[in-house]
XYZ file of C-alpha atoms in Angstrom:
702
model
C -75.089 124.894 23.221
C -72.760 125.328 26.185
C -71.972 121.580 26.067
C -71.013 121.796 22.361
C -68.875 124.854 22.985
C -67.107 122.984 25.775
C -66.468 120.018 23.468
C -65.147 122.356 20.813
C -62.730 123.903 23.272
C -61.604 120.439 24.325
C -60.917 119.452 20.716
C -59.096 122.697 20.018
C -56.696 121.820 22.795
C -55.636 118.816 20.762
C -54.985 116.590 23.752
C -58.320 115.524 25.194
C -60.246 114.887 21.979
C -58.652 111.455 21.525
C -59.699 110.331 24.955
C -63.195 111.758 24.562
C -64.037 110.335 21.138
C -61.904 107.184 20.723
C -62.243 104.423 23.315
C -59.011 102.757 22.107
C -56.926 105.875 22.831
C -57.166 105.801 26.618
C -54.001 106.843 28.477
C -53.348 103.404 29.995
C -53.696 101.454 26.722
C -51.617 104.001 24.774
C -48.796 103.826 27.301
C -48.926 100.019 27.321
C -48.816 99.915 23.535
C -45.898 102.337 23.403
C -43.941 100.379 26.030
C -44.432 97.123 24.096
C -43.598 98.751 20.737
C -40.483 100.481 22.082
C -39.323 97.282 23.774
C -39.665 95.378 20.486
C -37.792 98.133 18.605
C -35.009 97.984 21.222
C -34.959 94.197 20.838
C -34.686 94.438 17.027
C -31.898 97.013 17.012
C -29.991 95.160 19.733
C -30.343 91.863 17.858
C -28.933 93.234 14.599
C -26.174 95.141 16.456
C -25.021 92.089 18.407
C -25.245 89.927 15.290
C -22.852 92.373 13.584
C -20.348 91.835 16.410
C -20.803 88.054 16.233
C -19.819 88.051 12.548
C -16.531 89.938 12.975
C -14.237 86.973 12.337
C -16.507 85.733 9.523
C -16.318 89.107 7.741
C -12.547 89.282 8.270
C -12.038 85.942 6.555
C -14.656 86.421 3.844
C -13.335 89.792 2.665
C -9.682 89.116 3.660
C -9.337 92.249 5.791
C -7.455 92.962 9.061
C -9.134 93.748 12.412
C -8.770 97.534 12.182
C -10.878 97.574 8.998
C -13.513 95.528 10.803
C -13.351 98.256 13.446
C -14.053 100.857 10.746
C -17.077 98.832 9.577
C -18.335 98.424 13.150
C -17.820 102.136 13.853
C -19.694 103.144 10.689
C -22.943 102.497 12.582
C -22.033 105.308 14.948
C -21.136 107.545 11.980
C -24.727 107.145 10.780
C -25.944 108.180 14.223
C -23.571 111.118 14.281
C -24.968 112.562 11.046
C -28.478 113.158 12.388
C -28.757 112.514 16.115
C -28.545 116.084 17.454
C -31.267 117.340 15.112
C -33.481 114.279 15.550
C -33.261 114.603 19.345
C -34.031 118.334 19.328
C -36.634 118.662 16.573
C -38.044 115.152 17.039
C -39.030 115.942 20.623
C -41.327 118.683 19.287
C -42.802 116.617 16.423
C -44.672 113.282 16.192
C -42.218 111.056 18.087
C -43.795 107.614 17.423
C -43.917 108.164 13.634
C -40.295 109.361 13.554
C -39.300 106.174 15.411
C -41.279 104.121 12.854
C -39.411 105.731 9.937
C -36.142 105.014 11.711
C -36.998 101.305 12.047
C -37.740 101.093 8.305
C -34.347 102.670 7.503
C -32.644 100.232 9.888
C -34.147 97.249 8.077
C -33.089 98.572 4.642
C -29.525 99.054 5.914
C -29.478 95.507 7.322
C -30.532 94.074 3.939
C -27.765 96.077 2.197
C -25.158 94.509 4.528
C -26.139 91.047 3.230
C -26.008 92.199 -0.420
C -22.307 91.397 -1.166
C -22.930 87.668 -0.722
C -25.258 87.679 -3.737
C -22.964 89.709 -6.034
C -19.531 88.358 -5.053
C -18.066 85.070 -6.268
C -17.854 81.846 -4.273
C -15.539 81.742 -1.271
C -12.156 80.208 -2.090
C -9.658 79.341 0.622
C -6.024 78.323 0.318
C -5.679 74.528 0.432
C -3.700 71.701 -1.121
C -6.446 69.190 -0.261
C -8.732 68.301 -3.154
C -12.016 66.475 -3.457
C -11.131 63.688 -5.882
C -13.905 61.465 -7.228
C -13.144 57.970 -8.631
C -9.415 58.500 -8.594
C -6.695 56.883 -6.517
C -3.969 59.213 -7.760
C -3.650 62.346 -5.643
C -1.400 65.271 -6.558
C 1.784 65.483 -4.489
C 1.717 68.156 -1.778
C 5.428 68.651 -2.400
C 5.827 70.157 -5.898
C 9.211 69.547 -7.476
C 10.480 71.854 -10.206
C 12.578 74.892 -10.884
C 12.040 78.179 -9.087
C 11.510 79.876 -12.431
C 8.249 77.957 -12.871
C 6.755 79.509 -9.761
C 5.793 83.034 -8.781
C 6.987 84.748 -5.629
C 4.211 83.203 -3.512
C 4.814 79.693 -4.831
C 1.872 79.423 -7.230
C 1.740 79.054 -10.958
C 1.249 82.513 -12.504
C -1.798 81.647 -14.624
C -3.923 80.493 -11.667
C -4.298 83.811 -9.779
C -4.321 85.865 -12.965
C -7.292 83.969 -14.374
C -9.248 84.282 -11.122
C -8.584 87.992 -10.644
C -9.733 89.229 -14.069
C -13.405 88.872 -13.171
C -13.104 90.497 -9.741
C -14.515 93.988 -9.231
C -12.089 96.754 -8.332
C -14.479 97.895 -5.610
C -13.972 96.000 -2.355
C -17.169 94.244 -1.343
C -16.832 95.256 2.294
C -17.769 98.811 1.243
C -21.384 97.614 0.898
C -21.287 96.288 4.467
C -19.980 99.660 5.657
C -22.650 101.659 3.780
C -25.422 99.378 5.035
C -24.196 99.821 8.581
C -24.174 103.635 8.166
C -27.812 103.523 7.034
C -28.641 101.227 9.953
C -27.083 103.807 12.281
C -29.161 106.640 10.778
C -32.337 104.591 11.280
C -31.520 103.751 14.892
C -31.058 107.414 15.852
C -34.605 108.357 17.019
C -35.344 105.138 18.940
C -33.436 105.864 22.153
C -33.743 109.637 22.834
C -37.319 110.015 21.623
C -38.507 106.721 23.078
C -37.031 107.244 26.552
C -38.140 110.889 26.761
C -41.672 109.877 25.658
C -41.892 107.320 28.483
C -40.431 109.731 31.032
C -42.969 112.409 30.035
C -45.959 110.145 30.702
C -44.748 108.122 33.688
C -44.572 109.262 37.296
C -41.146 109.998 38.760
C -41.144 106.958 41.041
C -42.055 104.581 38.182
C -39.873 106.105 35.444
C -36.703 104.317 36.587
C -38.461 100.947 36.566
C -39.942 101.484 33.084
C -36.609 102.632 31.664
C -35.012 99.608 33.353
C -37.569 97.292 31.714
C -36.963 98.745 28.240
C -33.188 98.629 28.736
C -33.495 95.008 29.909
C -35.366 94.052 26.750
C -32.606 95.743 24.767
C -30.104 93.439 26.499
C -32.254 90.369 25.769
C -31.883 91.232 22.052
C -28.155 90.399 22.008
C -28.919 86.951 23.481
C -30.811 86.088 20.314
C -28.297 88.015 18.199
C -25.363 85.933 19.425
C -27.389 82.703 19.245
C -28.273 83.553 15.650
C -24.576 84.244 15.058
C -23.704 80.863 16.573
C -26.194 79.069 14.343
C -25.079 80.831 11.159
C -21.380 80.299 11.979
C -21.960 76.525 11.826
C -23.425 76.757 8.307
C -20.950 77.085 5.442
C -21.016 80.472 3.679
C -21.984 79.077 0.260
C -24.562 76.586 1.537
C -26.949 75.650 -1.263
C -24.455 76.666 -3.960
C -21.721 74.063 -3.400
C -21.653 70.371 -2.509
C -20.789 70.142 1.183
C -18.815 66.926 0.548
C -16.242 68.984 -1.331
C -15.556 71.336 1.622
C -12.280 70.263 3.182
C -12.318 72.516 6.274
C -14.320 72.440 9.532
C -15.889 75.253 11.623
C -12.876 75.086 13.970
C -10.487 75.982 11.117
C -9.053 79.524 10.846
C -10.194 79.617 7.190
C -13.838 78.674 7.867
C -16.495 81.257 6.966
C -20.067 80.710 8.122
C -23.313 81.875 6.490
C -22.910 85.433 7.829
C -25.393 86.866 5.308
C -28.310 84.692 6.475
C -28.548 86.338 9.896
C -28.702 89.815 8.360
C -31.722 88.821 6.268
C -33.495 87.504 9.393
C -32.570 90.605 11.441
C -33.788 92.880 8.619
C -37.236 91.260 8.605
C -37.561 91.529 12.417
C -36.558 95.221 12.329
C -39.117 95.925 9.596
C -41.874 94.339 11.724
C -40.891 96.516 14.718
C -41.835 99.670 12.762
C -45.516 98.723 12.360
C -46.977 99.578 15.844
C -45.510 103.101 15.926
C -47.638 104.251 12.969
C -50.785 103.815 15.115
C -49.617 105.582 18.287
C -50.728 109.112 19.254
C -48.409 112.103 19.227
C -48.936 112.508 22.975
C -50.992 110.607 25.502
C -54.494 112.004 26.239
C -54.399 114.245 29.288
C -57.830 113.567 30.756
C -61.291 112.636 29.645
C -64.532 111.006 30.735
C -63.393 107.581 29.552
C -59.717 107.683 30.543
C -59.525 107.301 34.294
C -62.753 105.305 34.534
C -61.309 102.423 32.529
C -57.901 102.469 34.225
C -56.949 101.122 37.604
C -55.527 103.666 40.095
C -52.029 102.347 39.344
C -52.571 102.748 35.581
C -54.057 106.190 36.042
C -50.793 107.235 37.691
C -49.167 106.911 34.243
C -51.271 109.800 32.936
C -49.540 113.040 32.184
C -51.731 115.140 34.467
C -50.264 113.351 37.478
C -49.570 115.666 40.439
C -45.863 114.752 40.208
C -44.929 116.917 37.210
C -41.470 117.929 38.376
C -39.571 116.274 35.497
C -42.291 116.429 32.824
C -41.942 118.666 29.818
C -44.825 118.402 27.330
C -43.953 119.063 23.693
C -45.327 122.302 22.285
C -47.381 121.189 19.324
C -47.807 124.659 17.815
C -44.174 125.814 17.777
C -42.966 126.685 14.262
C -39.838 125.134 12.732
C -38.099 128.548 12.449
C -38.705 129.295 16.137
C -37.281 125.887 17.075
C -34.193 126.466 14.899
C -33.519 129.905 16.458
C -33.737 128.407 19.935
C -31.355 125.505 19.201
C -27.934 127.193 19.733
C -28.870 128.993 23.001
C -30.386 125.772 24.368
C -27.250 123.793 23.443
C -25.042 126.456 25.070
C -27.089 126.195 28.282
C -26.741 122.401 28.278
C -22.962 122.441 27.738
C -22.577 125.047 30.489
C -23.836 122.510 33.042
C -20.710 121.235 34.923
C -22.235 118.004 36.298
C -23.534 117.061 32.851
C -20.074 117.660 31.320
C -18.313 115.493 33.936
C -20.916 112.754 33.452
C -20.319 112.993 29.697
C -16.519 112.598 30.066
C -16.831 109.600 32.409
C -19.310 107.744 30.191
C -17.260 108.439 27.037
C -14.131 106.877 28.570
C -16.025 103.942 30.087
C -17.832 103.286 26.819
C -14.485 103.245 24.974
C -13.476 100.437 27.308
C -16.836 98.635 27.088
C -17.285 98.868 23.304
C -13.717 97.751 22.583
C -14.066 94.826 24.992
C -17.483 93.635 23.745
C -16.583 94.029 20.055
C -13.579 91.721 20.239
C -14.616 89.408 23.083
C -15.848 86.557 20.819
C -12.607 86.884 18.846
C -10.634 86.808 22.121
C -12.409 83.580 23.146
C -11.700 82.073 19.700
C -8.019 82.973 19.584
C -7.004 82.716 23.246
C -8.982 79.626 24.256
C -9.054 78.064 20.750
C -12.854 77.793 20.517
C -14.850 77.855 17.285
C -16.701 81.049 16.270
C -19.991 79.193 16.750
C -19.166 78.178 20.340
C -17.827 81.640 21.223
C -21.061 83.289 20.017
C -23.200 80.685 21.774
C -21.449 81.289 25.101
C -21.747 85.071 24.722
C -25.478 84.734 24.061
C -26.356 82.125 26.664
C -24.061 83.016 29.566
C -22.672 86.547 29.361
C -25.598 88.567 27.974
C -28.279 87.154 30.364
C -26.046 88.225 33.279
C -26.022 91.770 31.864
C -29.821 91.737 31.398
C -30.383 90.547 34.950
C -27.976 93.182 36.259
C -29.698 96.062 34.444
C -33.151 94.973 35.573
C -31.957 94.491 39.167
C -30.378 97.958 39.073
C -33.686 99.584 38.091
C -35.559 97.569 40.720
C -33.056 98.439 43.461
C -33.263 102.127 42.569
C -37.055 102.007 42.977
C -36.961 99.956 46.195
C -34.190 101.974 47.852
C -35.739 105.243 46.546
C -32.313 106.522 45.543
C -31.914 110.228 44.864
C -29.404 111.650 42.366
C -26.420 111.340 44.724
C -27.468 107.831 45.757
C -27.718 106.750 42.114
C -24.258 108.211 41.369
C -22.650 106.411 44.319
C -24.373 103.142 43.426
C -23.180 103.281 39.790
C -19.626 104.171 40.855
C -19.481 101.388 43.466
C -20.616 98.631 41.115
C -18.189 99.788 38.411
C -15.279 99.795 40.884
C -16.047 96.266 42.164
C -16.267 94.997 38.571
C -12.926 96.657 37.797
C -11.181 94.932 40.712
C -12.562 91.525 39.705
C -11.500 92.091 36.074
C -7.843 92.193 37.159
C -7.989 88.409 37.661
C -8.413 87.922 33.879
C -4.682 88.574 33.499
C -3.939 85.372 35.433
C -6.110 83.256 33.127
C -3.541 82.498 30.474
C -3.568 79.818 27.823
C -0.517 78.496 25.979
C -0.383 79.140 22.255
C -0.609 76.401 19.636
C 2.653 74.716 18.661
C 3.146 75.650 15.003
C 6.479 74.872 13.337
C 8.042 77.961 11.800
C 5.624 80.292 13.664
C 5.699 79.616 17.422
C 8.351 76.888 17.271
C 11.660 76.481 15.539
C 12.050 73.431 13.270
C 15.268 72.658 15.127
C 13.839 72.951 18.659
C 10.314 71.538 19.120
C 10.219 71.788 22.922
C 9.577 75.387 23.952
C 7.260 77.984 22.416
C 9.016 81.121 21.252
C 7.493 84.169 19.527
C 10.697 85.192 17.789
C 10.654 85.095 14.012
C 11.398 81.570 12.790
C 12.297 80.424 9.262
C 9.691 78.139 7.639
C 12.234 76.706 5.200
C 14.690 74.171 6.589
C 16.638 71.082 5.555
C 13.672 68.689 5.882
C 11.552 70.578 3.299
C 14.394 71.856 1.093
C 13.457 69.496 -1.760
C 9.940 71.046 -2.019
C 9.136 74.401 -3.622
C 6.587 75.655 -1.112
C 4.716 78.896 -0.623
C 5.639 80.630 2.641
C 2.458 82.731 2.595
C -0.199 79.986 2.345
C -2.041 78.833 5.465
C -3.025 75.202 4.991
C -2.268 73.620 8.406
C -1.710 69.914 8.987
C -1.233 68.042 12.263
C 1.790 65.773 12.415
C 1.988 62.529 14.347
C 4.359 64.253 16.754
C 1.577 66.668 17.885
C 3.096 69.669 16.079
C 1.109 71.772 13.601
C 2.768 72.644 10.287
C 1.784 75.649 8.138
C 1.177 73.398 5.110
C 1.773 69.753 4.088
C 4.444 71.046 1.727
C 6.356 72.739 4.580
C 5.952 69.524 6.606
C 7.944 67.799 3.848
C 5.116 65.405 2.918
C 5.600 63.821 -0.527
C 2.378 61.827 -0.959
C -1.261 61.795 0.166
C -4.132 59.327 0.292
C -7.893 59.833 0.625
C -9.821 62.977 -0.183
C -11.467 65.960 1.485
C -11.328 66.104 5.282
C -10.108 62.496 5.423
C -6.906 63.183 3.476
C -3.782 61.727 5.122
C -0.323 62.942 4.106
C 2.546 60.475 4.286
C 6.338 60.419 4.034
C 6.549 63.734 5.895
C 10.267 64.313 6.429
C 9.816 67.167 8.949
C 7.462 65.200 11.226
C 9.882 62.380 11.996
C 13.555 61.683 11.455
C 12.860 58.508 9.475
C 10.673 60.422 7.033
C 7.850 57.873 7.043
C 5.551 59.766 9.438
C 2.073 60.992 8.500
C 0.043 64.154 8.999
C -3.709 64.855 8.924
C -5.628 67.970 7.842
C -6.220 70.825 10.311
C -4.423 72.104 13.403
C -3.548 69.835 16.317
C -6.066 70.219 19.199
C -3.636 70.842 22.139
C -6.495 72.171 24.273
C -5.911 70.450 27.628
C -4.584 73.530 29.422
C -7.255 75.774 27.822
C -10.108 73.442 28.694
C -9.129 73.571 32.361
C -8.904 77.380 32.435
C -11.904 78.210 30.222
C -14.701 77.487 32.798
C -13.020 79.816 35.326
C -12.810 82.529 32.653
C -16.533 82.154 31.879
C -17.553 82.204 35.564
C -15.557 85.375 36.285
C -16.877 86.965 33.090
C -20.492 86.363 34.181
C -19.916 87.765 37.697
C -18.153 90.938 36.496
C -20.771 91.538 33.778
C -23.591 91.287 36.334
C -21.953 93.615 38.871
C -20.996 96.297 36.330
C -24.455 96.270 34.698
C -26.148 96.795 38.099
C -25.136 100.456 37.849
C -26.414 100.874 34.275
C -29.972 102.036 34.998
C -29.115 104.274 38.028
C -26.387 105.875 35.920
C -28.837 106.504 33.090
C -31.420 108.017 35.433
C -28.685 110.314 36.802
C -28.340 111.725 33.277
C -32.082 112.430 33.074
C -32.391 113.934 36.562
C -29.300 116.170 36.717
C -30.595 118.630 34.083
C -33.733 120.778 33.639
C -36.827 119.017 32.243
C -36.941 121.178 29.084
C -33.358 120.101 28.251
C -34.038 116.391 28.741
C -34.453 115.296 25.106
C -31.492 117.383 23.935
C -29.343 116.100 26.825
C -30.127 112.484 25.926
C -29.472 113.157 22.252
C -26.226 115.047 22.777
C -25.023 112.363 25.201
C -25.652 109.733 22.528
C -23.963 111.963 19.913
C -20.832 112.478 22.043
C -20.494 108.824 23.060
C -20.931 107.629 19.480
C -18.436 110.177 18.138
C -15.739 109.727 20.773
C -16.332 106.085 21.800
C -18.462 104.161 19.311
C -16.437 105.173 16.246
C -12.782 105.165 17.415
C -12.844 102.317 19.996
C -13.303 99.362 17.580
C -10.714 100.872 15.217
C -7.857 101.383 17.665
C -8.661 98.170 19.562
C -8.521 96.319 16.222
C -5.273 98.061 15.201
C -3.602 97.085 18.503
C -4.833 93.490 18.151
C -3.378 93.406 14.604
C 0.094 94.108 16.030
C -0.035 90.741 17.852
C -0.565 88.725 14.653
C 2.079 86.062 13.965
C 0.858 84.734 10.629
C -1.132 86.681 8.042
C -3.225 85.035 5.360
C -2.692 85.793 1.671
C -5.308 87.256 -0.663
C -5.980 85.367 -3.886
C -4.870 88.325 -5.967
C -1.954 89.321 -3.751
C -1.711 91.352 -0.557
C -2.208 90.637 3.129
C -5.525 89.098 4.132
C -6.942 88.119 7.523
C -4.749 87.004 10.429
C -4.524 83.231 10.915
C -2.777 82.962 14.285
C -1.966 85.441 17.075
C 0.590 85.731 19.855
C -1.855 84.887 22.653
C 0.258 86.417 25.442
C 0.597 89.752 23.643
C -3.095 89.601 22.628
C -4.166 89.128 26.267
C -1.994 91.964 27.587
C -3.050 94.376 24.811
C -6.774 93.556 24.982
C -7.189 93.461 28.778
C -4.602 96.164 29.487
C -6.279 98.690 27.207
C -9.730 97.886 28.633
C -8.704 98.345 32.266
C -6.473 101.390 31.630
C -9.459 103.304 30.231
C -11.579 102.416 33.252
C -8.823 103.667 35.583
C -8.894 107.092 33.909
C -12.693 107.269 34.236
C -12.523 106.660 38.007
C -10.106 109.571 38.438
C -12.533 111.933 36.639
C -15.390 110.789 38.901
C -13.840 112.569 41.924
C -14.534 116.183 40.748
C -17.893 114.927 39.454
C -19.055 113.963 42.954
C -17.895 117.331 44.356
C -19.787 119.311 41.685
C -22.916 117.169 42.054
C -22.922 117.691 45.835
C -22.631 121.480 45.359
C -25.456 121.486 42.804
C -27.786 119.564 45.129
C -27.032 121.925 48.051
C -27.678 124.933 45.821
C -31.007 123.482 44.626
C -31.983 122.769 48.235
C -31.218 126.365 49.276
C -33.186 127.714 46.297
C -36.126 125.480 47.184
C -36.143 126.716 50.811
C -35.793 130.332 49.668
C -38.614 129.825 47.159
C -40.838 128.319 49.840
C -40.143 131.251 52.173
C -40.790 133.741 49.356
C -44.087 132.053 48.526
C -45.004 132.041 52.224
C -44.170 135.771 52.529
C -46.221 136.580 49.444
C -49.188 134.655 50.827
C -48.862 136.467 54.171
C -48.728 139.841 52.417
C -51.807 138.917 50.386
C -53.655 137.962 53.582
C -52.668 141.283 55.196
C -53.886 143.219 52.166
C -57.116 141.257 52.234
C -57.582 142.032 55.914
C -56.817 145.730 55.258
C -59.394 145.876 52.442
C -61.985 144.153 54.617
C -61.347 146.503 57.552
C -61.542 149.545 55.264
C -64.797 148.357 53.787
C -66.170 147.837 57.277
C -65.194 151.376 58.205
C -66.799 152.771 55.076
C -69.910 150.757 55.774
C -69.976 152.104 59.294
C -69.556 155.694 58.045
C -72.306 155.277 55.473
C -74.595 153.824 58.153
C -73.902 156.814 60.432
C -74.638 159.299 57.664
C -77.871 157.474 56.887
C -78.860 157.704 60.526
C -78.159 161.444 60.500
C -80.259 161.879 57.379
C -83.089 159.946 58.987
C -82.893 162.056 62.107
C -83.007 165.232 60.087
């Protein structure tokens, strides 16, 4: 009977019954399963997030939108986070964390599928070109139309062509679907980080927590490797693959008009994210505390994962019986306490500014490689995935390992993170010296009259050599002349005839290419990559080194966030940190970085139905100064704010040390007083005993 009563009490507790009745629910196996599941969820969300960044130029060209709108789309993910993260972090920590993470993964996958939806409801991609795929015909249309100006519209096209194509187009821009899908993806991602990290930290010992967080964070950096590789693969495939004959496509992946199969990667990422939700449905609300089967089946090292470890300094078990109303009443006071913590506030400001720099840089880095070093989108994504991201993963893992080996305390972790960030900053200054000359494009970077020096002043595209042709100034249909100069279109090159078809089309009698007028031009821009090819390897090497050094401080910096506040505020601190960084860094950074990049555009594309489309060519010098200058300026500001942060952290640690000594002395005094009382009671009892013995003796004598 007593045994049954004991079992009943154990089951009422709600923590030990799993360990006592289910062999599969031992502490070590549950923690292992959660670590694997969380790592896979991190991998899935990182893969889809990095794939989004790898498709930036593809989305720009497909939907004919400028960079700042791409920034809005990219920032919409953070808007989704912003809507729910504070409440998920606070209430989720007191509910069933694994199941909330599972629901989030399902939402993420639905959002990813919605992003790919526009491809299946929008028409085929049409790009501006004068090259045609002609079958069984030797007569090609002249690239130099001759007629009266009255026959042409303002942009140089016949009026019935755009009008007929625009009637069937929806008034709603298709990129809205991409934005909404990304918002939903952001909502789904919300519980993964704060609830997952706090769950691990609750059930791991203090000395191992940094390593486990480092492992999970490392897996989350491995995700972008596959995300960028997937982006590289899809960028090589034409957007309408399977719906058009590839022989009729007259552009190559290196062309500024090329759009890859951006939608395909989102379908793959959506399936992977959906699979990541499955394990969380089978995980317990909290790990079993102790039981007859738990420790027996675990090694001593595994048993140290268990929550009843003697090192409980930073553990805060969730109260399973707290009502929702009680939690809601406690929310505002708890938040006020958190925001009143000076070290936490300084840490928040520093990370917000540094993340502005980091997010803006990472978002547009593939685009920077494409435009500045004239690489294809596929190659830029491949290099990001295979060279840059592994350096970041290795750095984050090494940071966690070093923190464990060196046994860094809070101040040590702060100094380590600051030092690595400062070294990376100094090395990043060398990027300014890695310049690459812009492409020579007549009427854009060169004057028709002077073909020797590149100039970014505004040049006229119409001149004497193409005065007989009625050309469109807005079209971007580049051809490479025999003289090594790129012309905006064969019409503006003064070419009067063409031979061949598709990519093999050759334009002849181009009056602007040579003085005699019998020179030819071929499709696409001229390569002119000699200077870039020499500089590009140095850029990649420096990029890898700086990425590794900066990421070394990632895990120590993250552990500083967890350790600088009280254990009961841990989940809310993580959640509010994510909320603040997403609101003030994740949302605005891609937008204002994109807007500044847009100001360096030299030639805008034209939408089919009128209006400015995506940028075709940039002023590389201005692009470099704007992109790198903004990145490093933000980091400079963050270093200045770190100074008061170190002072406040030092004061907090000294105060905690004094309190600990005072507490130890108080406890010692209390124990001494208790011993004295005990001695007094014992002595009194002895005296009473003696008195009673004496009285007994007297009675006996009488």
